[in-house]
Each structure stands twice: as structure tokens, then as C-alpha cells.
Amino acid sequence: MKMNNLSLLFLTHLTLFFICVCSQNIAQTQFVYKWSETYCNKDTPVGCKQIPPLKFTLKGFWGTDSNGNIQQGCKDPVVRDWNKVFDTAMVNKLNVFWPSLTKQDPKDMWKEAWNTYGTCTMKRFKTPIQYFNRASRLDSEIGDLLQSHLINSNGIVPCDSATYNNVEILNSFKKVAKNTDVYFTCKDINTTHAYLNQVTFCYTDEAKDFVDCPTSLINKRCRVQNIIVPRPSPPKPIKQQEKSLDPIAYGDSWSIM
Ligand SMILES: *[C@@H]1O[C@H](CO)[C@@H](O)[C@H](O)[C@H]1NC(C)=O
């Protein structure tokens, strides 16, 4: 009896110790999409291997603390069998909204996402499968809405010659996010114009309900007056170019291998 109590006490302490060391206190989760064309061709060149799709694709899914700091770099206590995690069904699911636009193998990209960010959300998502399934569910809830509100209707057209003001863009996103405050960034062109870059949707810690994004983020939201949602287009044939174009730089920017 005495021994039992002692070992129970020991176990309790061990468990508490484990919880303190291994769990991050996640106050919110964030689901971040990037506008593919800005990512591929307007921001720092990343060498996209394909013409960017005319849509938002996932940039990341992570937890933040109460100050809005992204929680990252937690240790995964378990060795994963990645072939089991990334079975055909999972790969097909993730490829729809979380494709690798660069030469990086998508499975490596997703593994990196789990190891960097997913491991810090293990209080909620105990396994990579749970984490990726939740990401897929979030996309199925808002991906189409995002596409239809921002891209397919309501007058916002991805086009290099059309501009929208930050309130119009914000309102389109808010419609998707049940009117909660979202965060979005731009890639500046000059002081008056910028390309739409990324949008962050904020959720409760278990990634179920929308919440307002942290004020620290909202304060940094893109406030440029003229926002362009650039439209991906295949490279024009050389003879149609008015100016001579350096074929090397040209090839590089599209990275057609
Ligand atoms: C800023 O960039 C936009 C889009 O490229 C352009 O139309 C505008 O003339 C530029 N404004 C200035 C002040 O350079």
C-alpha cells in the first residue's frame, strides 16, 4: 500500500514534469494562406516549378501564445512512420490546398511543417495525422469561400491593372471569417501600390472557431491604398515582347526545368 502510494506520487510528478516540458501553451491557432502568384513571382524569387495556380495555397498552420508569438521548434517525442502518415488519401487531400510550388518534395515540406509547428500543438493534435486532418478540414471550411468571395465574384479580379483599397480587401476576407478581424500582408511596389501577399485567419486554440487576430498583428496589416491581386500568366513568346528580355533571367523567374 505504501509502495503503491509512493509510486503513484512519483508517477504524478513525472507526468507533471512531462507536461511542463513538452506542451506549449497555445492561445490561438493561425491558418495562413499565400497568394501563389505573389509568392512565386512578385516577392523574393523562390523558383516556382509551375505556373502558379489562380488561388490561395496554404503557407502554414501553427499555434501562437497569448502575445501572438508563433510557437515553433518543439521536439517530437515519437519517431513517425511517414509512409503511414502520407498515404495516398492524405497526399491527395493535402496537394489540393497545400501544394509545393517549388522543387521541394511536398512530403518534405509537410514533414517540416509538422516538425517546426505541428509539434508545438500536440496538446490539441496528438499526431501528424490529426494535425494534417485539421488543416484539411479548415481548408474545406474556408478555402472555397475565400476563392468565391475574393476571386470569383464581388468584383475583386486578379489582374495586374486592377487595384482595390485595403478596406475592400479586408471586407472580402472578413466575410469568409464570420466577421472576425483578419490579418493580411502585402508586398510593396512603391508607397502607394502593393501586391496582396498573405492572409491569416485566427482561431481558438483547438482550431475550431474564428477569433479576432491579435492586435499586435492587426496593427501591422497592409494599409496601402492600392492593392493588386496579380494574375498568374504563362511567359509570353519572345517575339511579342517589345523590349529585349534577358532569356536567362526570364527562364529563372519561371524556373522551367
Ligand atoms: C507605383 O506602382 C504602380 C503599379 O506598378 C504604378 O502604377 C504607379 O505609377 C507607381 N507610383 C509611383 C509614384 O511610382
PDB file of C-alpha atoms and ligand atoms in Angstrom:
ATOM      1  CA  MET A   1       0.000   0.000   0.000  1.00  0.00           C
ATOM      2  CA  LYS A   2       2.754   2.376   0.973  1.00  0.00           C
ATOM      3  CA  MET A   3       4.747   1.413  -2.076  1.00  0.00           C
ATOM      4  CA  ASN A   4       1.724   1.908  -4.260  1.00  0.00           C
ATOM      5  CA  ASN A   5       1.143   5.396  -2.937  1.00  0.00           C
ATOM      6  CA  LEU A   6       4.768   6.257  -3.381  1.00  0.00           C
ATOM      7  CA  SER A   7       4.930   5.085  -6.961  1.00  0.00           C
ATOM      8  CA  LEU A   8       1.677   6.890  -7.675  1.00  0.00           C
ATOM      9  CA  LEU A   9       3.194  10.077  -6.297  1.00  0.00           C
ATOM     10  CA  PHE A  10       6.277   9.515  -8.367  1.00  0.00           C
ATOM     11  CA  LEU A  11       4.217   8.889 -11.499  1.00  0.00           C
ATOM     12  CA  THR A  12       2.157  12.014 -10.905  1.00  0.00           C
ATOM     13  CA  HIS A  13       5.281  14.085 -10.599  1.00  0.00           C
ATOM     14  CA  LEU A  14       6.773  12.514 -13.646  1.00  0.00           C
ATOM     15  CA  THR A  15       3.623  13.234 -15.623  1.00  0.00           C
ATOM     16  CA  LEU A  16       3.507  16.827 -14.449  1.00  0.00           C
ATOM     17  CA  PHE A  17       7.131  17.261 -15.344  1.00  0.00           C
ATOM     18  CA  PHE A  18       6.446  15.806 -18.771  1.00  0.00           C
ATOM     19  CA  ILE A  19       3.503  18.120 -19.377  1.00  0.00           C
ATOM     20  CA  CYS A  20       5.528  21.164 -18.373  1.00  0.00           C
ATOM     21  CA  VAL A  21       8.427  20.276 -20.617  1.00  0.00           C
ATOM     22  CA  CYS A  22       6.580  19.040 -23.662  1.00  0.00           C
ATOM     23  CA  SER A  23       3.432  21.087 -24.060  1.00  0.00           C
ATOM     24  CA  GLN A  24       3.271  24.587 -25.298  1.00  0.00           C
ATOM     25  CA  ASN A  25       0.517  26.813 -24.118  1.00  0.00           C
ATOM     26  CA  ILE A  26      -1.287  27.609 -27.286  1.00  0.00           C
ATOM     27  CA  ALA A  27      -3.681  30.542 -27.001  1.00  0.00           C
ATOM     28  CA  GLN A  28      -4.703  30.645 -30.664  1.00  0.00           C
ATOM     29  CA  THR A  29      -4.071  28.824 -33.882  1.00  0.00           C
ATOM     30  CA  GLN A  30      -3.480  30.538 -37.196  1.00  0.00           C
ATOM     31  CA  PHE A  31      -4.201  29.326 -40.688  1.00  0.00           C
ATOM     32  CA  VAL A  32      -2.203  31.276 -43.246  1.00  0.00           C
ATOM     33  CA  TYR A  33      -2.755  31.330 -46.992  1.00  0.00           C
ATOM     34  CA  LYS A  34      -0.489  32.900 -49.559  1.00  0.00           C
ATOM     35  CA  TRP A  35      -1.477  34.296 -52.941  1.00  0.00           C
ATOM     36  CA  SER A  36       0.522  31.970 -55.188  1.00  0.00           C
ATOM     37  CA  GLU A  37       1.474  34.490 -57.880  1.00  0.00           C
ATOM     38  CA  THR A  38       2.882  36.975 -55.368  1.00  0.00           C
ATOM     39  CA  TYR A  39       4.808  34.197 -53.664  1.00  0.00           C
ATOM     40  CA  CYS A  40       6.220  32.885 -56.953  1.00  0.00           C
ATOM     41  CA  ASN A  41       6.880  35.987 -58.986  1.00  0.00           C
ATOM     42  CA  LYS A  42       6.449  39.220 -57.046  1.00  0.00           C
ATOM     43  CA  ASP A  43       8.192  38.514 -53.778  1.00  0.00           C
ATOM     44  CA  THR A  44      11.764  37.246 -53.274  1.00  0.00           C
ATOM     45  CA  PRO A  45      12.176  34.775 -56.156  1.00  0.00           C
ATOM     46  CA  VAL A  46      11.711  31.248 -54.869  1.00  0.00           C
ATOM     47  CA  GLY A  47      11.981  29.401 -58.173  1.00  0.00           C
ATOM     48  CA  CYS A  48       8.493  28.062 -58.715  1.00  0.00           C
ATOM     49  CA  LYS A  49       8.410  24.966 -60.857  1.00  0.00           C
ATOM     50  CA  GLN A  50       4.992  25.585 -62.358  1.00  0.00           C
ATOM     51  CA  ILE A  51       2.753  28.460 -63.348  1.00  0.00           C
ATOM     52  CA  PRO A  52       1.238  29.459 -60.002  1.00  0.00           C
ATOM     53  CA  PRO A  53      -2.391  28.393 -59.626  1.00  0.00           C
ATOM     54  CA  LEU A  54      -5.030  31.142 -59.655  1.00  0.00           C
ATOM     55  CA  LYS A  55      -5.697  30.669 -55.972  1.00  0.00           C
ATOM     56  CA  PHE A  56      -4.560  30.908 -52.401  1.00  0.00           C
ATOM     57  CA  THR A  57      -2.486  27.964 -51.238  1.00  0.00           C
ATOM     58  CA  LEU A  58      -1.545  27.181 -47.672  1.00  0.00           C
ATOM     59  CA  LYS A  59       1.535  28.791 -46.206  1.00  0.00           C
ATOM     60  CA  GLY A  60       1.232  27.331 -42.731  1.00  0.00           C
ATOM     61  CA  PHE A  61      -0.816  26.205 -39.772  1.00  0.00           C
ATOM     62  CA  TRP A  62       0.548  26.932 -36.308  1.00  0.00           C
ATOM     63  CA  GLY A  63      -0.187  27.891 -32.744  1.00  0.00           C
ATOM     64  CA  THR A  64       0.576  31.196 -31.041  1.00  0.00           C
ATOM     65  CA  ASP A  65       0.875  32.201 -27.389  1.00  0.00           C
ATOM     66  CA  SER A  66      -1.288  34.901 -25.814  1.00  0.00           C
ATOM     67  CA  ASN A  67       1.033  37.594 -27.183  1.00  0.00           C
ATOM     68  CA  GLY A  68       0.637  36.294 -30.702  1.00  0.00           C
ATOM     69  CA  ASN A  69       4.108  34.742 -30.922  1.00  0.00           C
ATOM     70  CA  ILE A  70       4.290  31.719 -33.211  1.00  0.00           C
ATOM     71  CA  GLN A  71       5.200  28.589 -31.267  1.00  0.00           C
ATOM     72  CA  GLN A  72       7.844  26.596 -33.053  1.00  0.00           C
ATOM     73  CA  GLY A  73      10.696  24.169 -32.723  1.00  0.00           C
ATOM     74  CA  CYS A  74       9.218  21.733 -30.190  1.00  0.00           C
ATOM     75  CA  LYS A  75      10.667  18.234 -30.104  1.00  0.00           C
ATOM     76  CA  ASP A  76       8.627  15.361 -31.439  1.00  0.00           C
ATOM     77  CA  PRO A  77       8.853  12.644 -28.765  1.00  0.00           C
ATOM     78  CA  VAL A  78       7.829   9.961 -31.264  1.00  0.00           C
ATOM     79  CA  VAL A  79       9.557   8.561 -34.337  1.00  0.00           C
ATOM     80  CA  ARG A  80       6.989   8.781 -37.110  1.00  0.00           C
ATOM     81  CA  ASP A  81       6.287   6.334 -39.852  1.00  0.00           C
ATOM     82  CA  TRP A  82       5.840   8.950 -42.572  1.00  0.00           C
ATOM     83  CA  ASN A  83       4.722   6.442 -45.176  1.00  0.00           C
ATOM     84  CA  LYS A  84       1.733   5.763 -42.977  1.00  0.00           C
ATOM     85  CA  VAL A  85       1.022   9.442 -42.404  1.00  0.00           C
ATOM     86  CA  PHE A  86       1.308  10.324 -46.083  1.00  0.00           C
ATOM     87  CA  ASP A  87      -0.771   7.578 -47.612  1.00  0.00           C
ATOM     88  CA  THR A  88      -2.374   8.222 -50.987  1.00  0.00           C
ATOM     89  CA  ALA A  89      -5.559   9.631 -49.496  1.00  0.00           C
ATOM     90  CA  MET A  90      -3.654  12.121 -47.320  1.00  0.00           C
ATOM     91  CA  VAL A  91      -1.326  13.161 -50.153  1.00  0.00           C
ATOM     92  CA  ASN A  92      -4.276  13.775 -52.469  1.00  0.00           C
ATOM     93  CA  LYS A  93      -6.023  15.781 -49.787  1.00  0.00           C
ATOM     94  CA  LEU A  94      -3.032  17.966 -48.928  1.00  0.00           C
ATOM     95  CA  ASN A  95      -1.985  18.559 -52.527  1.00  0.00           C
ATOM     96  CA  VAL A  96      -5.245  20.388 -53.197  1.00  0.00           C
ATOM     97  CA  PHE A  97      -4.624  23.275 -50.815  1.00  0.00           C
ATOM     98  CA  TRP A  98      -1.041  22.821 -49.609  1.00  0.00           C
ATOM     99  CA  PRO A  99       0.952  22.081 -52.747  1.00  0.00           C
ATOM    100  CA  SER A 100       4.670  22.632 -53.039  1.00  0.00           C
ATOM    101  CA  LEU A 101       5.072  25.299 -55.714  1.00  0.00           C
ATOM    102  CA  THR A 102       8.854  24.965 -55.692  1.00  0.00           C
ATOM    103  CA  LYS A 103      11.082  21.998 -56.407  1.00  0.00           C
ATOM    104  CA  GLN A 104      10.809  20.874 -52.787  1.00  0.00           C
ATOM    105  CA  ASP A 105       9.113  17.497 -52.422  1.00  0.00           C
ATOM    106  CA  PRO A 106       5.679  18.212 -50.895  1.00  0.00           C
ATOM    107  CA  LYS A 107       6.126  15.430 -48.348  1.00  0.00           C
ATOM    108  CA  ASP A 108       9.337  17.073 -47.134  1.00  0.00           C
ATOM    109  CA  MET A 109       7.522  20.392 -46.915  1.00  0.00           C
ATOM    110  CA  TRP A 110       4.681  18.887 -44.841  1.00  0.00           C
ATOM    111  CA  LYS A 111       7.125  16.992 -42.609  1.00  0.00           C
ATOM    112  CA  GLU A 112       8.925  20.266 -41.978  1.00  0.00           C
ATOM    113  CA  ALA A 113       5.600  21.910 -41.098  1.00  0.00           C
ATOM    114  CA  TRP A 114       4.882  19.195 -38.537  1.00  0.00           C
ATOM    115  CA  ASN A 115       8.382  19.251 -37.061  1.00  0.00           C
ATOM    116  CA  THR A 116       8.550  23.032 -36.855  1.00  0.00           C
ATOM    117  CA  TYR A 117       4.983  23.984 -35.889  1.00  0.00           C
ATOM    118  CA  GLY A 118       2.808  20.896 -35.528  1.00  0.00           C
ATOM    119  CA  THR A 119       4.881  19.518 -32.659  1.00  0.00           C
ATOM    120  CA  CYS A 120       4.063  22.618 -30.600  1.00  0.00           C
ATOM    121  CA  THR A 121       0.326  21.984 -30.978  1.00  0.00           C
ATOM    122  CA  MET A 122       0.449  18.420 -29.640  1.00  0.00           C
ATOM    123  CA  LYS A 123      -1.792  19.242 -26.724  1.00  0.00           C
ATOM    124  CA  ARG A 124      -4.533  19.528 -29.340  1.00  0.00           C
ATOM    125  CA  PHE A 125      -3.289  17.482 -32.242  1.00  0.00           C
ATOM    126  CA  LYS A 126      -1.534  14.484 -30.842  1.00  0.00           C
ATOM    127  CA  THR A 127      -0.323  13.035 -34.116  1.00  0.00           C
ATOM    128  CA  PRO A 128       0.666  14.366 -37.535  1.00  0.00           C
ATOM    129  CA  ILE A 129      -2.464  12.719 -38.945  1.00  0.00           C
ATOM    130  CA  GLN A 130      -4.658  14.734 -36.568  1.00  0.00           C
ATOM    131  CA  TYR A 131      -2.752  17.908 -37.397  1.00  0.00           C
ATOM    132  CA  PHE A 132      -2.997  17.453 -41.160  1.00  0.00           C
ATOM    133  CA  ASN A 133      -6.629  16.362 -40.993  1.00  0.00           C
ATOM    134  CA  ARG A 134      -7.460  19.511 -39.069  1.00  0.00           C
ATOM    135  CA  ALA A 135      -5.661  21.614 -41.664  1.00  0.00           C
ATOM    136  CA  SER A 136      -7.631  19.869 -44.381  1.00  0.00           C
ATOM    137  CA  ARG A 137     -10.864  20.479 -42.523  1.00  0.00           C
ATOM    138  CA  LEU A 138     -10.106  24.175 -42.095  1.00  0.00           C
ATOM    139  CA  ASP A 139      -9.416  24.443 -45.797  1.00  0.00           C
ATOM    140  CA  SER A 140     -12.607  22.641 -46.678  1.00  0.00           C
ATOM    141  CA  GLU A 141     -14.483  25.115 -44.491  1.00  0.00           C
ATOM    142  CA  ILE A 142     -12.980  28.308 -45.866  1.00  0.00           C
ATOM    143  CA  GLY A 143     -10.925  27.570 -48.994  1.00  0.00           C
ATOM    144  CA  ASP A 144     -13.884  27.683 -51.373  1.00  0.00           C
ATOM    145  CA  LEU A 145     -15.409  30.655 -49.582  1.00  0.00           C
ATOM    146  CA  LEU A 146     -12.154  32.509 -49.866  1.00  0.00           C
ATOM    147  CA  GLN A 147     -11.998  31.716 -53.531  1.00  0.00           C
ATOM    148  CA  SER A 148     -15.579  32.710 -54.238  1.00  0.00           C
ATOM    149  CA  HIS A 149     -15.638  35.869 -52.112  1.00  0.00           C
ATOM    150  CA  LEU A 150     -12.331  37.204 -53.191  1.00  0.00           C
ATOM    151  CA  ILE A 151     -11.651  35.778 -56.571  1.00  0.00           C
ATOM    152  CA  ASN A 152     -14.737  34.563 -58.368  1.00  0.00           C
ATOM    153  CA  SER A 153     -17.212  37.293 -57.541  1.00  0.00           C
ATOM    154  CA  ASN A 154     -17.753  40.552 -55.682  1.00  0.00           C
ATOM    155  CA  GLY A 155     -15.689  42.456 -58.160  1.00  0.00           C
ATOM    156  CA  ILE A 156     -12.215  41.558 -56.960  1.00  0.00           C
ATOM    157  CA  VAL A 157     -10.431  40.323 -60.022  1.00  0.00           C
ATOM    158  CA  PRO A 158      -6.866  39.044 -60.008  1.00  0.00           C
ATOM    159  CA  CYS A 159      -5.390  41.318 -62.625  1.00  0.00           C
ATOM    160  CA  ASP A 160      -2.215  43.397 -62.721  1.00  0.00           C
ATOM    161  CA  SER A 161      -4.047  46.527 -63.813  1.00  0.00           C
ATOM    162  CA  ALA A 162      -6.872  46.481 -61.262  1.00  0.00           C
ATOM    163  CA  THR A 163      -6.453  47.944 -57.797  1.00  0.00           C
ATOM    164  CA  TYR A 164      -8.556  47.578 -54.662  1.00  0.00           C
ATOM    165  CA  ASN A 165      -8.272  49.545 -51.488  1.00  0.00           C
ATOM    166  CA  ASN A 166      -7.376  47.865 -48.223  1.00  0.00           C
ATOM    167  CA  VAL A 167     -10.913  48.136 -46.867  1.00  0.00           C
ATOM    168  CA  GLU A 168     -12.360  46.300 -49.859  1.00  0.00           C
ATOM    169  CA  ILE A 169      -9.834  43.512 -49.454  1.00  0.00           C
ATOM    170  CA  LEU A 170     -10.372  43.375 -45.691  1.00  0.00           C
ATOM    171  CA  ASN A 171     -14.137  43.159 -46.085  1.00  0.00           C
ATOM    172  CA  SER A 172     -13.821  40.273 -48.525  1.00  0.00           C
ATOM    173  CA  PHE A 173     -11.690  38.359 -46.032  1.00  0.00           C
ATOM    174  CA  LYS A 174     -13.971  39.213 -43.131  1.00  0.00           C
ATOM    175  CA  LYS A 175     -16.905  37.674 -44.950  1.00  0.00           C
ATOM    176  CA  VAL A 176     -15.014  34.406 -45.002  1.00  0.00           C
ATOM    177  CA  ALA A 177     -14.025  34.726 -41.339  1.00  0.00           C
ATOM    178  CA  LYS A 178     -17.527  35.276 -39.925  1.00  0.00           C
ATOM    179  CA  ASN A 179     -16.695  38.945 -39.496  1.00  0.00           C
ATOM    180  CA  THR A 180     -13.729  38.418 -37.158  1.00  0.00           C
ATOM    181  CA  ASP A 181     -10.650  40.561 -37.584  1.00  0.00           C
ATOM    182  CA  VAL A 182      -8.185  39.002 -40.010  1.00  0.00           C
ATOM    183  CA  TYR A 183      -4.623  39.919 -40.805  1.00  0.00           C
ATOM    184  CA  PHE A 184      -3.153  40.294 -44.265  1.00  0.00           C
ATOM    185  CA  THR A 185       0.121  41.431 -45.717  1.00  0.00           C
ATOM    186  CA  CYS A 186       1.266  42.939 -48.993  1.00  0.00           C
ATOM    187  CA  LYS A 187       4.444  43.022 -50.979  1.00  0.00           C
ATOM    188  CA  ASP A 188       5.159  46.708 -51.565  1.00  0.00           C
ATOM    189  CA  ILE A 189       5.700  48.027 -55.075  1.00  0.00           C
ATOM    190  CA  ASN A 190       6.061  51.671 -54.021  1.00  0.00           C
ATOM    191  CA  THR A 191       4.479  53.938 -51.411  1.00  0.00           C
ATOM    192  CA  THR A 192       1.030  53.824 -52.989  1.00  0.00           C
ATOM    193  CA  HIS A 193       0.828  50.353 -54.561  1.00  0.00           C
ATOM    194  CA  ALA A 194       1.393  46.799 -53.333  1.00  0.00           C
ATOM    195  CA  TYR A 195       0.639  43.198 -54.248  1.00  0.00           C
ATOM    196  CA  LEU A 196      -1.575  41.140 -51.979  1.00  0.00           C
ATOM    197  CA  ASN A 197       0.668  38.572 -50.312  1.00  0.00           C
ATOM    198  CA  GLN A 198      -0.731  36.546 -47.392  1.00  0.00           C
ATOM    199  CA  VAL A 199      -3.843  36.312 -45.280  1.00  0.00           C
ATOM    200  CA  THR A 200      -4.005  34.935 -41.745  1.00  0.00           C
ATOM    201  CA  PHE A 201      -7.193  33.561 -40.213  1.00  0.00           C
ATOM    202  CA  CYS A 202      -7.117  33.235 -36.428  1.00  0.00           C
ATOM    203  CA  TYR A 203      -8.873  30.500 -34.483  1.00  0.00           C
ATOM    204  CA  THR A 204      -9.392  29.269 -30.968  1.00  0.00           C
ATOM    205  CA  ASP A 205      -6.632  27.018 -29.634  1.00  0.00           C
ATOM    206  CA  GLU A 206      -8.314  23.864 -30.902  1.00  0.00           C
ATOM    207  CA  ALA A 207      -8.707  25.447 -34.378  1.00  0.00           C
ATOM    208  CA  LYS A 208     -12.476  25.270 -34.418  1.00  0.00           C
ATOM    209  CA  ASP A 209     -13.948  28.763 -34.170  1.00  0.00           C
ATOM    210  CA  PHE A 210     -12.762  32.055 -35.611  1.00  0.00           C
ATOM    211  CA  VAL A 211     -11.423  34.687 -33.219  1.00  0.00           C
ATOM    212  CA  ASP A 212     -10.006  38.147 -33.874  1.00  0.00           C
ATOM    213  CA  CYS A 213      -6.318  38.021 -34.705  1.00  0.00           C
ATOM    214  CA  PRO A 214      -4.022  39.547 -32.028  1.00  0.00           C
ATOM    215  CA  THR A 215      -3.886  43.353 -32.007  1.00  0.00           C
ATOM    216  CA  SER A 216      -0.124  43.191 -32.469  1.00  0.00           C
ATOM    217  CA  LEU A 217      -0.762  41.591 -35.875  1.00  0.00           C
ATOM    218  CA  ILE A 218      -3.745  43.732 -36.846  1.00  0.00           C
ATOM    219  CA  ASN A 219      -1.606  46.828 -36.273  1.00  0.00           C
ATOM    220  CA  LYS A 220       0.785  45.567 -38.947  1.00  0.00           C
ATOM    221  CA  ARG A 221      -1.923  44.832 -41.504  1.00  0.00           C
ATOM    222  CA  CYS A 222      -1.364  46.057 -45.067  1.00  0.00           C
ATOM    223  CA  ARG A 223      -2.753  49.584 -45.256  1.00  0.00           C
ATOM    224  CA  VAL A 224      -1.585  50.566 -48.693  1.00  0.00           C
ATOM    225  CA  GLN A 225      -4.286  52.373 -50.671  1.00  0.00           C
ATOM    226  CA  ASN A 226      -3.947  50.412 -53.906  1.00  0.00           C
ATOM    227  CA  ILE A 227      -3.711  46.658 -53.666  1.00  0.00           C
ATOM    228  CA  ILE A 228      -3.199  44.494 -56.720  1.00  0.00           C
ATOM    229  CA  VAL A 229      -4.074  40.801 -56.760  1.00  0.00           C
ATOM    230  CA  PRO A 230      -1.699  39.748 -59.526  1.00  0.00           C
ATOM    231  CA  ARG A 231      -2.873  37.237 -62.078  1.00  0.00           C
ATOM    232  CA  PRO A 232      -0.585  34.362 -62.997  1.00  0.00           C
ATOM    233  CA  SER A 233       0.154  34.185 -66.689  1.00  0.00           C
ATOM    234  CA  PRO A 234       2.420  31.985 -68.745  1.00  0.00           C
ATOM    235  CA  PRO A 235       5.516  33.670 -70.172  1.00  0.00           C
ATOM    236  CA  LYS A 236       4.806  35.493 -73.433  1.00  0.00           C
ATOM    237  CA  PRO A 237       6.536  34.276 -76.572  1.00  0.00           C
ATOM    238  CA  ILE A 238       9.775  36.223 -77.066  1.00  0.00           C
ATOM    239  CA  LYS A 239       8.717  37.859 -80.352  1.00  0.00           C
ATOM    240  CA  GLN A 240       5.762  39.568 -78.680  1.00  0.00           C
ATOM    241  CA  GLN A 241       7.978  41.305 -76.172  1.00  0.00           C
ATOM    242  CA  GLU A 242       8.540  44.946 -77.022  1.00  0.00           C
ATOM    243  CA  LYS A 243      11.831  45.179 -75.241  1.00  0.00           C
ATOM    244  CA  SER A 244      14.527  42.590 -75.493  1.00  0.00           C
ATOM    245  CA  LEU A 245      14.405  40.367 -72.489  1.00  0.00           C
ATOM    246  CA  ASP A 246      17.350  38.585 -70.987  1.00  0.00           C
ATOM    247  CA  PRO A 247      16.468  34.928 -71.665  1.00  0.00           C
ATOM    248  CA  ILE A 248      18.435  33.737 -68.654  1.00  0.00           C
ATOM    249  CA  ALA A 249      16.611  35.933 -66.155  1.00  0.00           C
ATOM    250  CA  TYR A 250      13.406  35.132 -67.951  1.00  0.00           C
ATOM    251  CA  GLY A 251      13.894  31.401 -67.596  1.00  0.00           C
ATOM    252  CA  ASP A 252      14.901  31.818 -63.985  1.00  0.00           C
ATOM    253  CA  SER A 253      11.826  33.684 -62.944  1.00  0.00           C
ATOM    254  CA  TRP A 254       9.636  30.839 -64.152  1.00  0.00           C
ATOM    255  CA  SER A 255      12.112  28.120 -63.327  1.00  0.00           C
ATOM    256  CA  ILE A 256      11.042  25.806 -66.075  1.00  0.00           C
ATOM    257  CA  MET A 257      13.486  22.981 -65.818  1.00  0.00           C
TER     258      MET A 257
HETATM  259  C1  LIG B   1       3.547  52.695 -58.126  1.00  0.00           C
HETATM  260  O1  LIG B   1       3.338  51.446 -58.770  1.00  0.00           O
HETATM  261  C2  LIG B   1       2.167  51.383 -59.574  1.00  0.00           C
HETATM  262  C3  LIG B   1       1.991  49.967 -60.071  1.00  0.00           C
HETATM  263  O2  LIG B   1       3.139  49.467 -60.677  1.00  0.00           O
HETATM  264  C4  LIG B   1       2.249  52.408 -60.687  1.00  0.00           C
HETATM  265  O3  LIG B   1       1.094  52.355 -61.486  1.00  0.00           O
HETATM  266  C5  LIG B   1       2.422  53.781 -60.071  1.00  0.00           C
HETATM  267  O4  LIG B   1       2.591  54.734 -61.093  1.00  0.00           O
HETATM  268  C6  LIG B   1       3.630  53.809 -59.131  1.00  0.00           C
HETATM  269  N1  LIG B   1       3.659  55.098 -58.458  1.00  0.00           N
HETATM  270  C7  LIG B   1       4.799  55.761 -58.270  1.00  0.00           C
HETATM  271  C8  LIG B   1       4.669  57.039 -57.516  1.00  0.00           C
HETATM  272  O5  LIG B   1       5.871  55.378 -58.707  1.00  0.00           O
END
